[in-house]
Amino acid sequence: MSAVPSYRSAWCTPEIETFRAGVRRFVANELLPHEEEWKRQQHVDPAVWRRAGELGLLLTDVSETWGGGGGTFAHEAVIAEELARAGISSFGNAVHSIVAHYLVNHATEAQRARWLPRMARGELIAAIAMSEPGAGSDLQGIATRAERDGDHYVLNGSKTFISNGYNANLVCVVAKTDPAQRARGISLFMVETAGLPGYRVGRILEKLGQKGQDTCELFFEDCRVPATALLGEQEGQGFVQLMQELPYERTLIAVQAVAAIERAVGLTVDYTKQRKVFGKPLFDLQHTRFTLAEAHTLAHVARVFLDSCIERLMRGELDTVTASMAKWWTTDLQCQVIDDCVQLHGGYGYMLEYPITQMYADARVQRIYGGANEIMKEIIARAL
């Protein structure tokens, strides 16, 4: 739903809008009543994943052959939008879907059959373990090792900032199988963690925002995983696999950003029309109207650019450079617009009881995860 009522995203077909209505009911009935509790405990209850699976809201763009919904990226975009518009930051569906696409595009048929149906049912909750204490956006700097030992690999290392880390029981682990080869020595492993000796979940990290999202440290100490945990059939493909899936991940982040921008503008228009200053609505002041006019325009520009990216992704045509543009620009814009909206709320904009304040805290990490925005600009610059 664009900031401009007369504009309709081409990918929002009647079928997609019917699907949106079901997502909105799920958010209202199953997520919103528990969001504050989840923020306090720093993770959602695993049962909500199974409920989402029952309703067909997991892996919506994965083939029915592997237990998914058989839809398109449009279905995933709707879920991301509705979560953002409701202010739900705790339910890590986006990460779950990203991991699913590593399997769809790079796994063997046996691996897809083993993991995707259980992910679609919410029995397996997925995370991807990339970042380490000494390596974030620079994936070639990771230290986690996976050494072949007969028909197993032995994993050693630590990961941090892992979304879904507390609840996850299927973790896509980025590890080095041949450190001398740098990028060509990186492999991905799908690790089922339940009862795995040597695997340990560290503390749930205290964050500025997104407090209900279980972001954790993970530790692997001589963890023996079967050789069949290697994603695909060949070592050393991990870096290529990561690069190929980044447009999907970065477009999802952009979807969240644009939906948040539109929500922030709508909330602030409503607030300024109700808030009285010097005996008249705050909205009547020229500065307020001009600030919101600018934000409204930027929201529409962002929506049109995002829709182009979504349509290209659905056609299999979205390149890494354009996805990087979308990720950095929309998330920078998200922080800029929300900051302006906080200012228009005055002192109330600093109070957590107001949605705009929580949005301010939740937004900042968007410029960091999925590849820091400085890395996005470097990717774009290299293509010039």
mmCIF file of C-alpha atoms in Angstrom:
data_model
loop_
_atom_site.group_PDB
_atom_site.id
_atom_site.type_symbol
_atom_site.label_atom_id
_atom_site.label_comp_id
_atom_site.label_asym_id
_atom_site.label_seq_id
_atom_site.Cartn_x
_atom_site.Cartn_y
_atom_site.Cartn_z
ATOM 1 C CA MET A 1 0.000 0.000 0.000
ATOM 2 C CA SER A 2 1.757 3.112 -1.268
ATOM 3 C CA ALA A 3 1.864 6.494 0.418
ATOM 4 C CA VAL A 4 0.005 7.720 -2.689
ATOM 5 C CA PRO A 5 -3.531 6.208 -2.674
ATOM 6 C CA SER A 6 -3.882 6.318 -6.475
ATOM 7 C CA TYR A 7 -0.741 4.215 -6.956
ATOM 8 C CA ARG A 8 -0.999 0.432 -6.913
ATOM 9 C CA SER A 9 1.978 -1.890 -7.030
ATOM 10 C CA ALA A 10 1.722 -4.042 -10.147
ATOM 11 C CA TRP A 11 2.675 -7.163 -8.202
ATOM 12 C CA CYS A 12 -0.236 -6.679 -5.778
ATOM 13 C CA THR A 13 -2.762 -8.787 -7.651
ATOM 14 C CA PRO A 14 -6.218 -9.591 -6.221
ATOM 15 C CA GLU A 15 -4.869 -12.984 -5.110
ATOM 16 C CA ILE A 16 -1.994 -11.289 -3.300
ATOM 17 C CA GLU A 17 -4.379 -8.874 -1.573
ATOM 18 C CA THR A 18 -6.520 -11.806 -0.405
ATOM 19 C CA PHE A 19 -3.366 -13.392 0.964
ATOM 20 C CA ARG A 20 -2.510 -10.077 2.655
ATOM 21 C CA ALA A 21 -5.815 -10.140 4.515
ATOM 22 C CA GLY A 22 -4.929 -13.556 5.968
ATOM 23 C CA VAL A 23 -1.473 -12.365 6.981
ATOM 24 C CA ARG A 24 -2.989 -9.330 8.655
ATOM 25 C CA ARG A 25 -5.321 -11.560 10.677
ATOM 26 C CA PHE A 26 -2.388 -13.734 11.752
ATOM 27 C CA VAL A 27 -0.416 -10.680 12.844
ATOM 28 C CA ALA A 28 -3.375 -9.238 14.763
ATOM 29 C CA ASN A 29 -4.404 -12.480 16.451
ATOM 30 C CA GLU A 30 -1.173 -14.409 16.957
ATOM 31 C CA LEU A 31 1.623 -11.830 17.171
ATOM 32 C CA LEU A 32 0.468 -8.429 18.397
ATOM 33 C CA PRO A 33 -1.074 -9.689 21.665
ATOM 34 C CA HIS A 34 2.283 -11.213 22.640
ATOM 35 C CA GLU A 35 4.783 -8.683 21.277
ATOM 36 C CA GLU A 36 5.411 -6.891 24.576
ATOM 37 C CA GLU A 37 5.888 -10.185 26.412
ATOM 38 C CA TRP A 38 8.328 -11.370 23.736
ATOM 39 C CA LYS A 39 10.300 -8.156 24.066
ATOM 40 C CA ARG A 40 10.660 -8.773 27.789
ATOM 41 C CA GLN A 41 11.804 -12.380 27.336
ATOM 42 C CA GLN A 42 13.828 -11.489 24.197
ATOM 43 C CA HIS A 43 12.430 -14.249 22.010
ATOM 44 C CA VAL A 44 9.139 -15.453 20.599
ATOM 45 C CA ASP A 45 7.530 -18.662 21.797
ATOM 46 C CA PRO A 46 8.405 -21.525 19.405
ATOM 47 C CA ALA A 47 4.717 -22.428 19.192
ATOM 48 C CA VAL A 48 4.070 -19.367 17.021
ATOM 49 C CA TRP A 49 6.317 -20.856 14.348
ATOM 50 C CA ARG A 50 4.215 -23.999 14.248
ATOM 51 C CA ARG A 51 1.065 -21.892 14.092
ATOM 52 C CA ALA A 52 2.476 -19.947 11.141
ATOM 53 C CA GLY A 53 3.263 -23.264 9.493
ATOM 54 C CA GLU A 54 -0.278 -24.518 10.025
ATOM 55 C CA LEU A 55 -1.618 -21.392 8.308
ATOM 56 C CA GLY A 56 0.723 -21.727 5.334
ATOM 57 C CA LEU A 57 2.710 -18.600 6.182
ATOM 58 C CA LEU A 58 6.183 -20.143 6.121
ATOM 59 C CA LEU A 59 8.189 -20.696 2.925
ATOM 60 C CA THR A 60 5.383 -19.178 0.894
ATOM 61 C CA ASP A 61 7.553 -18.810 -2.229
ATOM 62 C CA VAL A 62 8.992 -22.332 -2.072
ATOM 63 C CA SER A 63 7.617 -25.081 -4.307
ATOM 64 C CA GLU A 64 4.850 -27.297 -2.951
ATOM 65 C CA THR A 65 7.110 -30.225 -3.912
ATOM 66 C CA TRP A 66 9.225 -29.359 -0.876
ATOM 67 C CA GLY A 67 6.328 -28.427 1.408
ATOM 68 C CA GLY A 68 6.221 -24.722 0.617
ATOM 69 C CA GLY A 69 3.326 -22.545 -0.411
ATOM 70 C CA GLY A 70 4.082 -22.597 -4.125
ATOM 71 C CA GLY A 71 3.839 -18.805 -4.361
ATOM 72 C CA THR A 72 6.241 -16.067 -5.396
ATOM 73 C CA PHE A 73 8.390 -13.448 -3.732
ATOM 74 C CA ALA A 74 5.265 -11.273 -3.661
ATOM 75 C CA HIS A 75 3.914 -13.480 -0.864
ATOM 76 C CA GLU A 76 7.089 -13.061 1.174
ATOM 77 C CA ALA A 77 7.014 -9.308 0.532
ATOM 78 C CA VAL A 78 3.463 -9.103 1.894
ATOM 79 C CA ILE A 79 4.494 -10.869 5.103
ATOM 80 C CA ALA A 80 7.468 -8.532 5.562
ATOM 81 C CA GLU A 81 5.267 -5.495 4.924
ATOM 82 C CA GLU A 82 2.542 -6.532 7.330
ATOM 83 C CA LEU A 83 5.040 -7.255 10.098
ATOM 84 C CA ALA A 84 6.653 -3.841 9.595
ATOM 85 C CA ARG A 85 3.326 -2.013 9.455
ATOM 86 C CA ALA A 86 2.231 -3.625 12.700
ATOM 87 C CA GLY A 87 5.535 -2.833 14.400
ATOM 88 C CA ILE A 88 6.405 -6.527 14.854
ATOM 89 C CA SER A 89 10.177 -6.987 15.007
ATOM 90 C CA SER A 90 10.312 -10.198 17.041
ATOM 91 C CA PHE A 91 9.166 -12.822 14.522
ATOM 92 C CA GLY A 92 12.191 -13.687 12.373
ATOM 93 C CA ASN A 93 10.390 -15.012 9.317
ATOM 94 C CA ALA A 94 12.694 -13.194 6.884
ATOM 95 C CA VAL A 95 15.800 -15.048 8.102
ATOM 96 C CA HIS A 96 13.905 -18.348 7.955
ATOM 97 C CA SER A 97 12.949 -17.671 4.334
ATOM 98 C CA ILE A 98 16.477 -16.628 3.389
ATOM 99 C CA VAL A 99 17.863 -19.939 4.675
ATOM 100 C CA ALA A 100 15.161 -21.789 2.740
ATOM 101 C CA HIS A 101 16.424 -20.233 -0.475
ATOM 102 C CA TYR A 102 19.943 -21.446 0.156
ATOM 103 C CA LEU A 103 18.412 -24.913 0.158
ATOM 104 C CA VAL A 104 16.173 -24.317 -2.851
ATOM 105 C CA ASN A 105 19.008 -23.030 -5.003
ATOM 106 C CA HIS A 106 22.072 -24.921 -3.782
ATOM 107 C CA ALA A 107 21.108 -28.104 -1.909
ATOM 108 C CA THR A 108 20.899 -31.637 -3.198
ATOM 109 C CA GLU A 109 17.464 -33.124 -3.710
ATOM 110 C CA ALA A 110 17.924 -35.238 -0.588
ATOM 111 C CA GLN A 111 18.796 -32.143 1.464
ATOM 112 C CA ARG A 112 15.744 -30.259 0.227
ATOM 113 C CA ALA A 113 13.501 -33.191 1.075
ATOM 114 C CA ARG A 114 15.074 -33.501 4.510
ATOM 115 C CA TRP A 115 14.807 -29.907 5.682
ATOM 116 C CA LEU A 116 12.373 -27.794 3.659
ATOM 117 C CA PRO A 117 9.099 -29.575 4.604
ATOM 118 C CA ARG A 118 9.930 -29.342 8.308
ATOM 119 C CA MET A 119 10.832 -25.668 7.900
ATOM 120 C CA ALA A 120 7.504 -25.068 6.166
ATOM 121 C CA ARG A 121 5.683 -26.672 9.106
ATOM 122 C CA GLY A 122 7.595 -24.613 11.662
ATOM 123 C CA GLU A 123 9.169 -27.706 13.184
ATOM 124 C CA LEU A 124 12.611 -26.449 12.202
ATOM 125 C CA ILE A 125 13.423 -22.801 12.894
ATOM 126 C CA ALA A 126 16.294 -21.586 10.766
ATOM 127 C CA ALA A 127 19.164 -19.163 11.343
ATOM 128 C CA ILE A 128 22.242 -18.283 9.348
ATOM 129 C CA ALA A 129 25.526 -18.003 11.235
ATOM 130 C CA MET A 130 27.808 -15.648 9.331
ATOM 131 C CA SER A 131 29.072 -12.895 11.625
ATOM 132 C CA GLU A 132 31.839 -13.528 14.138
ATOM 133 C CA PRO A 133 33.400 -11.398 16.854
ATOM 134 C CA GLY A 134 36.205 -10.544 14.424
ATOM 135 C CA ALA A 135 34.367 -10.663 11.088
ATOM 136 C CA GLY A 136 31.129 -9.011 10.035
ATOM 137 C CA SER A 137 30.608 -7.773 6.483
ATOM 138 C CA ASP A 138 34.059 -9.146 5.535
ATOM 139 C CA LEU A 139 33.071 -12.797 5.234
ATOM 140 C CA GLN A 140 36.527 -13.780 4.024
ATOM 141 C CA GLY A 141 37.790 -12.930 7.510
ATOM 142 C CA ILE A 142 35.807 -15.631 9.324
ATOM 143 C CA ALA A 143 37.759 -17.988 11.584
ATOM 144 C CA THR A 144 35.248 -20.821 12.088
ATOM 145 C CA ARG A 145 36.730 -24.075 10.742
ATOM 146 C CA ALA A 146 35.187 -27.249 9.394
ATOM 147 C CA GLU A 147 37.673 -30.108 9.077
ATOM 148 C CA ARG A 148 36.838 -33.356 7.333
ATOM 149 C CA ASP A 149 37.161 -36.451 9.504
ATOM 150 C CA GLY A 150 35.956 -39.559 7.710
ATOM 151 C CA ASP A 151 32.244 -39.262 7.034
ATOM 152 C CA HIS A 152 31.937 -36.222 9.319
ATOM 153 C CA TYR A 153 33.091 -32.635 9.584
ATOM 154 C CA VAL A 154 34.322 -31.199 12.877
ATOM 155 C CA LEU A 155 33.183 -27.606 13.467
ATOM 156 C CA ASN A 156 35.050 -25.177 15.718
ATOM 157 C CA GLY A 157 34.367 -21.490 16.128
ATOM 158 C CA SER A 158 32.019 -18.864 17.468
ATOM 159 C CA LYS A 159 29.371 -16.700 15.869
ATOM 160 C CA THR A 160 27.643 -13.545 17.054
ATOM 161 C CA PHE A 161 24.651 -11.330 16.168
ATOM 162 C CA ILE A 162 22.739 -14.429 15.012
ATOM 163 C CA SER A 163 19.047 -13.673 14.455
ATOM 164 C CA ASN A 164 16.724 -16.515 15.538
ATOM 165 C CA GLY A 165 19.742 -17.865 17.414
ATOM 166 C CA TYR A 166 17.930 -18.805 20.622
ATOM 167 C CA ASN A 167 15.089 -20.738 18.986
ATOM 168 C CA ALA A 168 16.941 -22.053 15.947
ATOM 169 C CA ASN A 169 17.378 -25.785 15.555
ATOM 170 C CA LEU A 170 18.664 -25.615 11.973
ATOM 171 C CA VAL A 171 21.640 -23.308 11.525
ATOM 172 C CA CYS A 172 23.338 -22.562 8.224
ATOM 173 C CA VAL A 173 26.946 -22.205 9.358
ATOM 174 C CA VAL A 174 29.555 -20.354 7.308
ATOM 175 C CA ALA A 175 32.923 -22.031 7.866
ATOM 176 C CA LYS A 176 36.313 -22.406 6.240
ATOM 177 C CA THR A 177 37.161 -25.815 4.844
ATOM 178 C CA ASP A 178 40.423 -24.593 3.268
ATOM 179 C CA PRO A 179 41.692 -21.368 4.874
ATOM 180 C CA ALA A 180 44.526 -21.030 2.364
ATOM 181 C CA GLN A 181 41.989 -20.507 -0.432
ATOM 182 C CA ARG A 182 40.283 -17.496 1.227
ATOM 183 C CA ALA A 183 36.904 -17.007 -0.512
ATOM 184 C CA ARG A 184 37.249 -20.286 -2.405
ATOM 185 C CA GLY A 185 37.851 -22.083 0.880
ATOM 186 C CA ILE A 186 34.468 -21.161 2.422
ATOM 187 C CA SER A 187 31.668 -23.732 2.695
ATOM 188 C CA LEU A 188 28.164 -23.723 4.154
ATOM 189 C CA PHE A 189 26.849 -26.389 6.512
ATOM 190 C CA MET A 190 23.237 -27.067 7.468
ATOM 191 C CA VAL A 191 23.532 -28.049 11.120
ATOM 192 C CA GLU A 192 20.674 -29.596 13.068
ATOM 193 C CA THR A 193 21.505 -28.482 16.586
ATOM 194 C CA ALA A 194 19.106 -30.470 18.784
ATOM 195 C CA GLY A 195 21.217 -32.612 21.123
ATOM 196 C CA LEU A 196 24.408 -31.843 19.195
ATOM 197 C CA PRO A 197 27.458 -32.315 21.473
ATOM 198 C CA GLY A 198 29.707 -29.266 21.549
ATOM 199 C CA TYR A 199 27.022 -26.858 20.358
ATOM 200 C CA ARG A 200 26.102 -24.087 22.765
ATOM 201 C CA VAL A 201 23.830 -21.068 22.583
ATOM 202 C CA GLY A 202 25.339 -18.100 24.377
ATOM 203 C CA ARG A 203 23.529 -15.148 25.844
ATOM 204 C CA ILE A 204 20.703 -13.346 24.082
ATOM 205 C CA LEU A 205 22.296 -10.022 23.228
ATOM 206 C CA GLU A 206 20.936 -6.745 24.592
ATOM 207 C CA LYS A 207 20.137 -4.511 21.629
ATOM 208 C CA LEU A 208 19.037 -0.946 21.020
ATOM 209 C CA GLY A 209 15.892 -2.127 19.262
ATOM 210 C CA GLN A 210 14.181 -5.251 17.920
ATOM 211 C CA LYS A 211 14.220 -6.536 21.473
ATOM 212 C CA GLY A 212 11.881 -9.468 20.869
ATOM 213 C CA GLN A 213 14.159 -10.860 18.151
ATOM 214 C CA ASP A 214 16.394 -13.543 19.658
ATOM 215 C CA THR A 215 19.848 -12.389 18.592
ATOM 216 C CA CYS A 216 22.506 -14.637 20.103
ATOM 217 C CA GLU A 217 26.048 -15.837 20.299
ATOM 218 C CA LEU A 218 26.598 -19.411 19.089
ATOM 219 C CA PHE A 219 29.542 -21.661 19.927
ATOM 220 C CA PHE A 220 30.828 -24.765 18.155
ATOM 221 C CA GLU A 221 33.400 -26.820 20.058
ATOM 222 C CA ASP A 222 34.443 -30.010 18.251
ATOM 223 C CA CYS A 223 30.941 -30.407 16.857
ATOM 224 C CA ARG A 224 30.774 -33.498 14.673
ATOM 225 C CA VAL A 225 28.234 -33.144 11.896
ATOM 226 C CA PRO A 226 27.666 -35.659 9.093
ATOM 227 C CA ALA A 227 29.332 -34.963 5.764
ATOM 228 C CA THR A 228 25.818 -34.680 4.305
ATOM 229 C CA ALA A 229 25.464 -31.390 6.230
ATOM 230 C CA LEU A 230 27.678 -29.719 3.607
ATOM 231 C CA LEU A 231 25.341 -27.591 1.494
ATOM 232 C CA GLY A 232 25.498 -28.962 -2.023
ATOM 233 C CA GLU A 233 27.936 -31.559 -3.221
ATOM 234 C CA GLN A 234 31.282 -29.780 -3.225
ATOM 235 C CA GLU A 235 33.444 -27.899 -0.713
ATOM 236 C CA GLY A 236 34.474 -24.323 -1.376
ATOM 237 C CA GLN A 237 31.190 -23.140 -2.882
ATOM 238 C CA GLY A 238 30.029 -21.181 0.163
ATOM 239 C CA PHE A 239 31.140 -17.709 -0.894
ATOM 240 C CA VAL A 240 29.498 -18.079 -4.302
ATOM 241 C CA GLN A 241 26.326 -19.393 -2.663
ATOM 242 C CA LEU A 242 26.251 -16.430 -0.281
ATOM 243 C CA MET A 243 26.748 -13.900 -3.077
ATOM 244 C CA GLN A 244 24.017 -15.430 -5.216
ATOM 245 C CA GLU A 245 21.434 -15.227 -2.414
ATOM 246 C CA LEU A 246 22.200 -11.681 -1.266
ATOM 247 C CA PRO A 247 19.789 -9.963 -3.718
ATOM 248 C CA TYR A 248 16.912 -11.906 -2.143
ATOM 249 C CA GLU A 249 17.989 -10.959 1.384
ATOM 250 C CA ARG A 250 18.629 -7.308 0.553
ATOM 251 C CA THR A 251 15.306 -6.918 -1.217
ATOM 252 C CA LEU A 252 13.514 -8.263 1.859
ATOM 253 C CA ILE A 253 15.340 -5.673 3.976
ATOM 254 C CA ALA A 254 14.254 -2.955 1.533
ATOM 255 C CA VAL A 255 10.645 -4.181 1.767
ATOM 256 C CA GLN A 256 10.788 -3.798 5.533
ATOM 257 C CA ALA A 257 12.330 -0.340 5.195
ATOM 258 C CA VAL A 258 9.740 1.049 2.790
ATOM 259 C CA ALA A 259 6.818 -0.345 4.779
ATOM 260 C CA ALA A 260 8.269 1.279 7.913
ATOM 261 C CA ILE A 261 8.683 4.619 6.108
ATOM 262 C CA GLU A 262 5.058 4.553 4.995
ATOM 263 C CA ARG A 263 3.913 3.680 8.505
ATOM 264 C CA ALA A 264 6.009 6.437 10.064
ATOM 265 C CA VAL A 265 4.590 9.075 7.726
ATOM 266 C CA GLY A 266 1.025 7.924 8.354
ATOM 267 C CA LEU A 267 1.448 7.900 12.133
ATOM 268 C CA THR A 268 2.989 11.357 12.110
ATOM 269 C CA VAL A 269 0.356 12.893 9.872
ATOM 270 C CA ASP A 270 -2.306 11.611 12.281
ATOM 271 C CA TYR A 271 -0.386 12.825 15.340
ATOM 272 C CA THR A 272 0.287 16.332 14.011
ATOM 273 C CA LYS A 273 -3.348 16.814 13.024
ATOM 274 C CA GLN A 274 -4.440 15.970 16.588
ATOM 275 C CA ARG A 275 -1.653 17.682 18.542
ATOM 276 C CA LYS A 276 -2.391 21.331 19.374
ATOM 277 C CA VAL A 277 0.383 23.941 19.430
ATOM 278 C CA PHE A 278 -0.331 27.642 20.054
ATOM 279 C CA GLY A 279 -4.005 26.868 19.903
ATOM 280 C CA LYS A 280 -4.064 25.120 16.547
ATOM 281 C CA PRO A 281 -3.053 21.732 15.123
ATOM 282 C CA LEU A 282 0.681 21.187 14.780
ATOM 283 C CA PHE A 283 -0.020 20.184 11.185
ATOM 284 C CA ASP A 284 -1.057 23.769 10.378
ATOM 285 C CA LEU A 285 2.501 25.025 10.855
ATOM 286 C CA GLN A 286 4.282 25.375 7.523
ATOM 287 C CA HIS A 287 7.420 23.599 8.736
ATOM 288 C CA THR A 288 5.354 20.561 9.739
ATOM 289 C CA ARG A 289 3.495 20.433 6.441
ATOM 290 C CA PHE A 290 6.677 20.836 4.396
ATOM 291 C CA THR A 291 8.531 18.181 6.398
ATOM 292 C CA LEU A 292 5.689 15.720 5.896
ATOM 293 C CA ALA A 293 5.312 16.676 2.234
ATOM 294 C CA GLU A 294 8.970 15.783 1.706
ATOM 295 C CA ALA A 295 8.626 12.524 3.631
ATOM 296 C CA HIS A 296 5.454 11.617 1.737
ATOM 297 C CA THR A 297 7.217 12.188 -1.578
ATOM 298 C CA LEU A 298 10.264 10.178 -0.565
ATOM 299 C CA ALA A 299 8.020 7.328 0.600
ATOM 300 C CA HIS A 300 6.412 7.206 -2.841
ATOM 301 C CA VAL A 301 9.732 7.337 -4.692
ATOM 302 C CA ALA A 302 11.008 4.504 -2.478
ATOM 303 C CA ARG A 303 7.856 2.469 -3.129
ATOM 304 C CA VAL A 304 8.167 2.792 -6.910
ATOM 305 C CA PHE A 305 11.865 1.822 -6.855
ATOM 306 C CA LEU A 306 11.135 -1.097 -4.536
ATOM 307 C CA ASP A 307 8.326 -2.319 -6.762
ATOM 308 C CA SER A 308 10.723 -2.335 -9.705
ATOM 309 C CA CYS A 309 13.156 -4.448 -7.664
ATOM 310 C CA ILE A 310 10.418 -6.857 -6.578
ATOM 311 C CA GLU A 311 9.212 -7.311 -10.140
ATOM 312 C CA ARG A 312 12.765 -7.906 -11.388
ATOM 313 C CA LEU A 313 13.421 -10.399 -8.591
ATOM 314 C CA MET A 314 10.244 -12.290 -9.463
ATOM 315 C CA ARG A 315 11.457 -12.512 -13.068
ATOM 316 C CA GLY A 316 14.910 -13.686 -11.961
ATOM 317 C CA GLU A 317 16.511 -10.490 -13.286
ATOM 318 C CA LEU A 318 17.518 -8.569 -10.151
ATOM 319 C CA ASP A 319 21.278 -8.090 -10.073
ATOM 320 C CA THR A 320 23.488 -7.664 -7.027
ATOM 321 C CA VAL A 321 24.243 -4.010 -7.764
ATOM 322 C CA THR A 322 20.592 -2.940 -7.958
ATOM 323 C CA ALA A 323 19.724 -4.949 -4.839
ATOM 324 C CA SER A 324 22.603 -3.199 -3.052
ATOM 325 C CA MET A 325 21.241 0.176 -4.182
ATOM 326 C CA ALA A 326 17.836 -0.725 -2.800
ATOM 327 C CA LYS A 327 19.224 -1.953 0.500
ATOM 328 C CA TRP A 328 21.402 1.052 1.317
ATOM 329 C CA TRP A 329 19.111 3.769 -0.002
ATOM 330 C CA THR A 330 15.853 2.581 1.534
ATOM 331 C CA THR A 331 17.387 1.837 4.940
ATOM 332 C CA ASP A 332 19.209 5.181 5.052
ATOM 333 C CA LEU A 333 15.923 6.814 4.075
ATOM 334 C CA GLN A 334 14.070 4.836 6.735
ATOM 335 C CA CYS A 335 16.326 6.243 9.445
ATOM 336 C CA GLN A 336 16.123 9.784 8.016
ATOM 337 C CA VAL A 337 12.325 9.869 7.715
ATOM 338 C CA ILE A 338 11.702 8.277 11.102
ATOM 339 C CA ASP A 339 14.104 10.737 12.719
ATOM 340 C CA ASP A 340 12.135 13.629 11.183
ATOM 341 C CA CYS A 341 8.909 12.055 12.419
ATOM 342 C CA VAL A 342 10.298 11.677 15.947
ATOM 343 C CA GLN A 343 11.167 15.370 15.909
ATOM 344 C CA LEU A 344 7.613 16.289 14.977
ATOM 345 C CA HIS A 345 6.363 14.257 17.944
ATOM 346 C CA GLY A 346 8.393 16.455 20.279
ATOM 347 C CA GLY A 347 8.960 15.048 23.759
ATOM 348 C CA TYR A 348 6.484 12.267 23.096
ATOM 349 C CA GLY A 349 8.762 11.082 20.315
ATOM 350 C CA TYR A 350 11.235 10.060 23.014
ATOM 351 C CA MET A 351 8.703 7.983 24.944
ATOM 352 C CA LEU A 352 8.667 4.245 24.224
ATOM 353 C CA GLU A 353 4.900 4.117 24.647
ATOM 354 C CA TYR A 354 4.667 5.857 21.266
ATOM 355 C CA PRO A 355 5.117 3.597 18.218
ATOM 356 C CA ILE A 356 7.334 6.128 16.446
ATOM 357 C CA THR A 357 9.897 5.847 19.232
ATOM 358 C CA GLN A 358 10.109 2.077 18.952
ATOM 359 C CA MET A 359 10.398 2.422 15.207
ATOM 360 C CA TYR A 360 13.371 4.750 15.690
ATOM 361 C CA ALA A 361 15.156 2.158 17.821
ATOM 362 C CA ASP A 362 14.272 -0.738 15.525
ATOM 363 C CA ALA A 363 15.351 1.042 12.335
ATOM 364 C CA ARG A 364 19.013 1.693 13.040
ATOM 365 C CA VAL A 365 20.240 -1.871 12.549
ATOM 366 C CA GLN A 366 18.742 -1.971 9.049
ATOM 367 C CA ARG A 367 21.778 -0.021 7.830
ATOM 368 C CA ILE A 368 24.099 -2.661 9.314
ATOM 369 C CA TYR A 369 22.794 -6.195 8.827
ATOM 370 C CA GLY A 370 22.552 -7.795 5.415
ATOM 371 C CA GLY A 371 25.855 -6.091 4.655
ATOM 372 C CA ALA A 372 26.692 -2.655 6.053
ATOM 373 C CA ASN A 373 25.582 0.194 3.797
ATOM 374 C CA GLU A 374 29.188 1.200 3.231
ATOM 375 C CA ILE A 375 29.730 -2.237 1.679
ATOM 376 C CA MET A 376 26.658 -1.675 -0.498
ATOM 377 C CA LYS A 377 28.207 1.524 -1.865
ATOM 378 C CA GLU A 378 31.484 -0.295 -2.522
ATOM 379 C CA ILE A 379 29.622 -2.964 -4.531
ATOM 380 C CA ILE A 380 27.874 -0.246 -6.560
ATOM 381 C CA ALA A 381 31.103 1.704 -7.094
ATOM 382 C CA ARG A 382 32.906 -1.355 -8.442
ATOM 383 C CA ALA A 383 30.312 -1.627 -11.169
ATOM 384 C CA LEU A 384 30.810 1.936 -12.418
#
